[in-house]
PDB file of C-alpha atoms in Angstrom:
ATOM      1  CA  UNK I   1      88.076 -36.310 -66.441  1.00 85.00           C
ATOM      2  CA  UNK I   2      88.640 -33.238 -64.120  1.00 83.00           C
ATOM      3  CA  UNK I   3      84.923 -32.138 -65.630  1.00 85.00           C
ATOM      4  CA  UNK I   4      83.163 -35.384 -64.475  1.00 85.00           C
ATOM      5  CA  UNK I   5      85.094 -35.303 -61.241  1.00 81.00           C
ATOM      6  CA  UNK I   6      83.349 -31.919 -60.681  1.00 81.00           C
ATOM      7  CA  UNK I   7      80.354 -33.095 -62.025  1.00 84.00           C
ATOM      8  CA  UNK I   8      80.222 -35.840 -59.370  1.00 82.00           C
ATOM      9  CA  UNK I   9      81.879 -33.849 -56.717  1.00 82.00           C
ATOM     10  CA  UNK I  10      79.324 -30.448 -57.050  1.00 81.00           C
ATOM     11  CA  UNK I  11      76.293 -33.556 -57.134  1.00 79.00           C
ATOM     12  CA  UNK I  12      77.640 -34.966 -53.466  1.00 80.00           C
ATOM     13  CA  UNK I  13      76.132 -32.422 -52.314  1.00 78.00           C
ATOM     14  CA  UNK I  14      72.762 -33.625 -52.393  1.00 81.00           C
ATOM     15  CA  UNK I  15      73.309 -36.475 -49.738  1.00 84.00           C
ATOM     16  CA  UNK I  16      72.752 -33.817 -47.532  1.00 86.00           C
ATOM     17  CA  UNK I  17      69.138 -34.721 -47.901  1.00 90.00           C
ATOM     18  CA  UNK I  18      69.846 -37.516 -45.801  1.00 93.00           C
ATOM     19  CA  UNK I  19      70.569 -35.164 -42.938  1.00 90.00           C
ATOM     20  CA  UNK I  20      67.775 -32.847 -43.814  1.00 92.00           C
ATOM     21  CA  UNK I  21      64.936 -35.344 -44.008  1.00 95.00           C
ATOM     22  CA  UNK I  22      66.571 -37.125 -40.388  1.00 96.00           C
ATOM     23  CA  UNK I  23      66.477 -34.084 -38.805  1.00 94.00           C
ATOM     24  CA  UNK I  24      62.575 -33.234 -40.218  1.00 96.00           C
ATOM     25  CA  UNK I  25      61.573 -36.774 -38.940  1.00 97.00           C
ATOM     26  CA  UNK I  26      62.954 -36.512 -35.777  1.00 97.00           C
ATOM     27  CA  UNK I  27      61.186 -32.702 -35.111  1.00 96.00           C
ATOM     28  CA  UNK I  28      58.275 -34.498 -35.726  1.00 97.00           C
ATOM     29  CA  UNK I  29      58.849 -37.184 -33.348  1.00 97.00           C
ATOM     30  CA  UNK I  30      60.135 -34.426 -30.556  1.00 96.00           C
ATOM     31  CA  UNK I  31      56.691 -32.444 -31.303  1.00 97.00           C
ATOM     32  CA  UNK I  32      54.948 -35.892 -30.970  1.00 97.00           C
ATOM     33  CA  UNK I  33      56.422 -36.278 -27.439  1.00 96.00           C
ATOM     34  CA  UNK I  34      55.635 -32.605 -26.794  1.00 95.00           C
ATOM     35  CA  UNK I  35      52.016 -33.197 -27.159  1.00 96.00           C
ATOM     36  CA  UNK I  36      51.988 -36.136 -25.129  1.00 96.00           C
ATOM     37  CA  UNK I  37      53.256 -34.298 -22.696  1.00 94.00           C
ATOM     38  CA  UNK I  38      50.712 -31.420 -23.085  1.00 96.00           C
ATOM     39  CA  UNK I  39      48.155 -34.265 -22.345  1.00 95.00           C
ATOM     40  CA  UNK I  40      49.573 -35.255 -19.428  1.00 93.00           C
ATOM     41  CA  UNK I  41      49.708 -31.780 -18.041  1.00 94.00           C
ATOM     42  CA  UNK I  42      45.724 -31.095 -19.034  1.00 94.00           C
ATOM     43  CA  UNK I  43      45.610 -34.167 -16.393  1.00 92.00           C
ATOM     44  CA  UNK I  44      47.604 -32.900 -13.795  1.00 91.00           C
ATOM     45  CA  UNK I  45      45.596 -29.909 -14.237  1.00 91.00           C
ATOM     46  CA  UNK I  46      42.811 -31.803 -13.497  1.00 91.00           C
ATOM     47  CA  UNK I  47      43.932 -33.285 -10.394  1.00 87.00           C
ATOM     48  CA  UNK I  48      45.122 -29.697  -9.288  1.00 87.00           C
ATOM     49  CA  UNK I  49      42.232 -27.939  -9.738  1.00 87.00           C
ATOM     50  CA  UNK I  50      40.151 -30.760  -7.938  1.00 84.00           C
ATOM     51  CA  UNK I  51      42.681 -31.434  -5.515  1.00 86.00           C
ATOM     52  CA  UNK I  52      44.794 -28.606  -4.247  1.00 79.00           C
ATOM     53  CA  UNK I  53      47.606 -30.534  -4.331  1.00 82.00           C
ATOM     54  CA  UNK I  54      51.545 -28.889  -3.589  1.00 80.00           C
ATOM     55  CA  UNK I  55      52.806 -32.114  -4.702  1.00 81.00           C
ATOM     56  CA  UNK I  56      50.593 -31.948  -8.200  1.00 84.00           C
ATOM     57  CA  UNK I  57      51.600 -28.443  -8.242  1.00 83.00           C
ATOM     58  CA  UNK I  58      55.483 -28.823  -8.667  1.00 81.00           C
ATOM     59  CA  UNK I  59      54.675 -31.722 -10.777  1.00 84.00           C
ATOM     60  CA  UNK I  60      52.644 -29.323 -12.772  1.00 87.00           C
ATOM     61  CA  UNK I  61      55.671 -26.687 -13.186  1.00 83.00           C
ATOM     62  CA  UNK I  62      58.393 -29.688 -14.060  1.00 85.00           C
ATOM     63  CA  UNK I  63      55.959 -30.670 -16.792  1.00 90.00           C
ATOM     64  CA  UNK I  64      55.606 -27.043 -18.000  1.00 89.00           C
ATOM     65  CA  UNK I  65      59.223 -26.699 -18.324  1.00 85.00           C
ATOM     66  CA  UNK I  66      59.900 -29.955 -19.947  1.00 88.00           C
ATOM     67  CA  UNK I  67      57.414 -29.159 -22.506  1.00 92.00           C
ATOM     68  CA  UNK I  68      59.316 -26.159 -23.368  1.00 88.00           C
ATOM     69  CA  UNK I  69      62.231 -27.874 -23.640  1.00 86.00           C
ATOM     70  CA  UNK I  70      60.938 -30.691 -25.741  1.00 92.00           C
ATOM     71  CA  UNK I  71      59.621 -27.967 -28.130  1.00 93.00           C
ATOM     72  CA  UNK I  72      62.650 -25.920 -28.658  1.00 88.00           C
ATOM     73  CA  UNK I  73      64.051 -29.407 -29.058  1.00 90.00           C
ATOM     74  CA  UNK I  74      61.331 -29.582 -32.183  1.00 93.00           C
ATOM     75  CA  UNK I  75      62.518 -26.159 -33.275  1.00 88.00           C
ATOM     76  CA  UNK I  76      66.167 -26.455 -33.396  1.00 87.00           C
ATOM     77  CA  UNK I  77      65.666 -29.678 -35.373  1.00 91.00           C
ATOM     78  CA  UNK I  78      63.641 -27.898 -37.916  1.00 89.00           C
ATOM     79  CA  UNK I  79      66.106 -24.705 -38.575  1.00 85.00           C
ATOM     80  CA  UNK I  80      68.750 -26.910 -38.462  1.00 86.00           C
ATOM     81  CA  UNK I  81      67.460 -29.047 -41.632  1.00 89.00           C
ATOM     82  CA  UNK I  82      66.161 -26.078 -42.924  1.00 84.00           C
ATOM     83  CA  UNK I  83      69.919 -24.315 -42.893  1.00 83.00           C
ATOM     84  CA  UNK I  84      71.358 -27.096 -44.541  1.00 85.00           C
ATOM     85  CA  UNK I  85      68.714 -27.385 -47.015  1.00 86.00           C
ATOM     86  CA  UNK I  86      69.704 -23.988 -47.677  1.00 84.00           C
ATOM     87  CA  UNK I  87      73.206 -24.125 -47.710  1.00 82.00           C
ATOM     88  CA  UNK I  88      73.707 -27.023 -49.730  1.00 81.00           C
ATOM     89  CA  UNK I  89      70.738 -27.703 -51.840  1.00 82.00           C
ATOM     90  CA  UNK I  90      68.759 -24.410 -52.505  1.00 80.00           C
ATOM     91  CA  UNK I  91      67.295 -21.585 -51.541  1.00 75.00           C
ATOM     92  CA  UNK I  92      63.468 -22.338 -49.857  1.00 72.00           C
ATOM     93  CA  UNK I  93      61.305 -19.522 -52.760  1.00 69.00           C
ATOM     94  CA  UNK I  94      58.292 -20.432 -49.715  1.00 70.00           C
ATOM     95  CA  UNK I  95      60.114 -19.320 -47.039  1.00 67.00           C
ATOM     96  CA  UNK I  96      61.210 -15.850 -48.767  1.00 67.00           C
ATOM     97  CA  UNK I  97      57.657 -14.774 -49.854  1.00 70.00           C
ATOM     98  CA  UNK I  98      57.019 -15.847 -46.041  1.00 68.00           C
ATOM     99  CA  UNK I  99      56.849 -12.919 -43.477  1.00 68.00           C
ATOM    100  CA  UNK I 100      57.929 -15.857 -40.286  1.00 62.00           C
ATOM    101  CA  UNK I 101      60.641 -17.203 -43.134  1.00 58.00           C
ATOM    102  CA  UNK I 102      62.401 -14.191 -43.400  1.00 59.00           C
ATOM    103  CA  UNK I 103      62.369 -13.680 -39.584  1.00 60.00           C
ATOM    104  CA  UNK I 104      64.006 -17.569 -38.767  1.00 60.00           C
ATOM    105  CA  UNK I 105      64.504 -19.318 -41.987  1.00 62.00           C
ATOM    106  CA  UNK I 106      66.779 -17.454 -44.712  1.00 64.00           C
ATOM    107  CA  UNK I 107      70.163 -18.809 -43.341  1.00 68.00           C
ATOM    108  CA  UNK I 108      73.254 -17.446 -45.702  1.00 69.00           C
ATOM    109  CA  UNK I 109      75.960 -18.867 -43.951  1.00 74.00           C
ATOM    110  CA  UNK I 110      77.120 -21.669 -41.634  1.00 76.00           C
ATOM    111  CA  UNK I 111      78.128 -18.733 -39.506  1.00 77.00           C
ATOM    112  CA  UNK I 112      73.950 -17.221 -39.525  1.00 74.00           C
ATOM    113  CA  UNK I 113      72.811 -20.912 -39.209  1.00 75.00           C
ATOM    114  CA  UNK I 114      75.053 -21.663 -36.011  1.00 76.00           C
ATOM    115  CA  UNK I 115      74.295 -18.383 -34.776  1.00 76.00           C
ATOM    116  CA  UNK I 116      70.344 -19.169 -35.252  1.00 74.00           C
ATOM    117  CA  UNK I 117      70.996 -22.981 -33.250  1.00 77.00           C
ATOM    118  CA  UNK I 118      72.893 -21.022 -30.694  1.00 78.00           C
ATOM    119  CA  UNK I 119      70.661 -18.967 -29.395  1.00 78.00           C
ATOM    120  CA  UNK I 120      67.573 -21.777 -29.119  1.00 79.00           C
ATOM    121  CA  UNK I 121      70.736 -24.067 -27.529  1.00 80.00           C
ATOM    122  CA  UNK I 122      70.578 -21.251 -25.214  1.00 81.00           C
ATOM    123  CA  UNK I 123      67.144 -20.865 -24.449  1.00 80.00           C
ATOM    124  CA  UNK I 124      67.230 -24.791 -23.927  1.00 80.00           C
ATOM    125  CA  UNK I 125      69.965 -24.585 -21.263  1.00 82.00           C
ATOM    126  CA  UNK I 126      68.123 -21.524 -19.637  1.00 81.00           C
ATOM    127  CA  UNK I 127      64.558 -24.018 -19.217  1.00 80.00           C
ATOM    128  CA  UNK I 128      67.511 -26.501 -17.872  1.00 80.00           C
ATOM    129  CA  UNK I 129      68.864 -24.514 -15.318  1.00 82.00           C
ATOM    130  CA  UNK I 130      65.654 -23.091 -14.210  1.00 79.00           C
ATOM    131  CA  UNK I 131      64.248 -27.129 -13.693  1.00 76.00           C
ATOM    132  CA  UNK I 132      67.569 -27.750 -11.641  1.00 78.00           C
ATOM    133  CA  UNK I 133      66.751 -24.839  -9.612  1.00 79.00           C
ATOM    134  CA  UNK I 134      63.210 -25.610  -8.951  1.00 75.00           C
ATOM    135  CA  UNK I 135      64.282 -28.889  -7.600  1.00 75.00           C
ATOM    136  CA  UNK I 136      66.624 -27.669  -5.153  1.00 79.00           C
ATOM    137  CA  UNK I 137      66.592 -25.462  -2.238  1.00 81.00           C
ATOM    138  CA  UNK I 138      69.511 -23.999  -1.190  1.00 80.00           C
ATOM    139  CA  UNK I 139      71.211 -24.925   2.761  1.00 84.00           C
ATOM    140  CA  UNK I 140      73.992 -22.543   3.034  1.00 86.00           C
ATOM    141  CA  UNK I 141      74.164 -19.213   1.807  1.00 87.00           C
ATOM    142  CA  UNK I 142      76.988 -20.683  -0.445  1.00 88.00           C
ATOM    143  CA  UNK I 143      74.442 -22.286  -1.976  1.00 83.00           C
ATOM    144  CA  UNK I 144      72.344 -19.211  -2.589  1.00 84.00           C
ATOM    145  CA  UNK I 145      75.578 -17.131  -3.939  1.00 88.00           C
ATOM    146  CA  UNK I 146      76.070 -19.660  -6.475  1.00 87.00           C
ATOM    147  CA  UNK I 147      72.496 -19.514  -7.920  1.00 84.00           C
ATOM    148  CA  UNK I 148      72.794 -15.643  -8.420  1.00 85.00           C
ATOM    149  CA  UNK I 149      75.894 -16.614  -9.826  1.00 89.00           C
ATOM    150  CA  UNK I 150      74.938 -18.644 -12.761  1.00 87.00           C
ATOM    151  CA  UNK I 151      71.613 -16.542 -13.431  1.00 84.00           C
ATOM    152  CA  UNK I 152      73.930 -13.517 -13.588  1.00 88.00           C
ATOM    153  CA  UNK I 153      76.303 -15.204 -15.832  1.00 88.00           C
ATOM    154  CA  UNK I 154      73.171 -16.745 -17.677  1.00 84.00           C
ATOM    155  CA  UNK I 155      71.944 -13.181 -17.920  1.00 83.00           C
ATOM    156  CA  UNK I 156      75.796 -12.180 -19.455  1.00 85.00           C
ATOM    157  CA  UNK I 157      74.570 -14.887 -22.075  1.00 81.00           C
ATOM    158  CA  UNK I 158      71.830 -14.047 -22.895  1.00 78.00           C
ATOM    159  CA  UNK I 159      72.951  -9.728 -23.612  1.00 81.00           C
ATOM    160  CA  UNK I 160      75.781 -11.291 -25.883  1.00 81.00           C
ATOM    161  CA  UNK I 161      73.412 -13.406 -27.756  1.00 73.00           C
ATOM    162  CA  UNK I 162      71.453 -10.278 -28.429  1.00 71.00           C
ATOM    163  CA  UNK I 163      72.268  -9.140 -32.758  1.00 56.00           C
TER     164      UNK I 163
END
């Protein structure tokens, strides 16, 4: 009995796939919105470059910055199902005979894999910040102090992040 409860128990496992395949579908979908996006920049570009715009121009930079964001969106999808299809289903043989797969890919540990998310979560809230601060201009000197504030504690982030 104990050996079939194993049995079933060490198979459970495998609904994992569940998660991995979700999270592949939905990188797809994020990359899909990314290139929409791309195309809508190529026509602000087009109305810059004919136009002169400062209005096209900051519309230009949001879109730059959200298409960033929507692709590091795409990429923490993909390491994420990528970890767990490592950690609970098997090792990816592709990925190890790959020179980018042993850079990003070989995850040994839920500790490696949320290390691996944390740093694109990161970068993320970096492109976040920087699209808040594009959007506002700072009144009061206050104001001002508290931008150098967070990009000198984003900065702190970022040089503990570093391995």
């Amino acid at each position: 009995m104990r050996e079939l409860f194993e049995r079933f128990l060490w198979s459970s496992r495998l609904s994992v796939m569940f998660g991995v395949l979700s999270c592949i579908i939905a990188a797809f979908v994020v990359f899909a919105m990314g290139l929409k996006d791309v195309i809508h920049m190529l026509h602000l570009i087009w109305g810059y470059v004919f136009s002169g715009s400062h209005a096209i121009r900051n519309d230009l930079v949001m879109v730059v910055v959200e298409i960033l964001d929507t692709f590091l969106l795409g990429a923490v999808l993909l390491i994420f199902a990528f970890g767990l299809y490592e950690l609970f289903i098997s090792n990816l043989d592709e990925a190890s005979k790959s020179e980018a797969g042993g850079k990003i890919l070989i995850i040994s540990s839920i500790d490696s894999l949320k290390s691996k998310l944390g740093k694109v979560i990161l970068m993320m809230l970096i492109i976040k910040v920087f699209s808040f601060f594009s959007e506002i201009k700072p009144v009061t000197t206050l104001d001002l102090l508290y931008m150098g504030i967070t990009v000198v504690l984003i900065a702190g982030a970022l040089k503990l992040s570093k391995d």
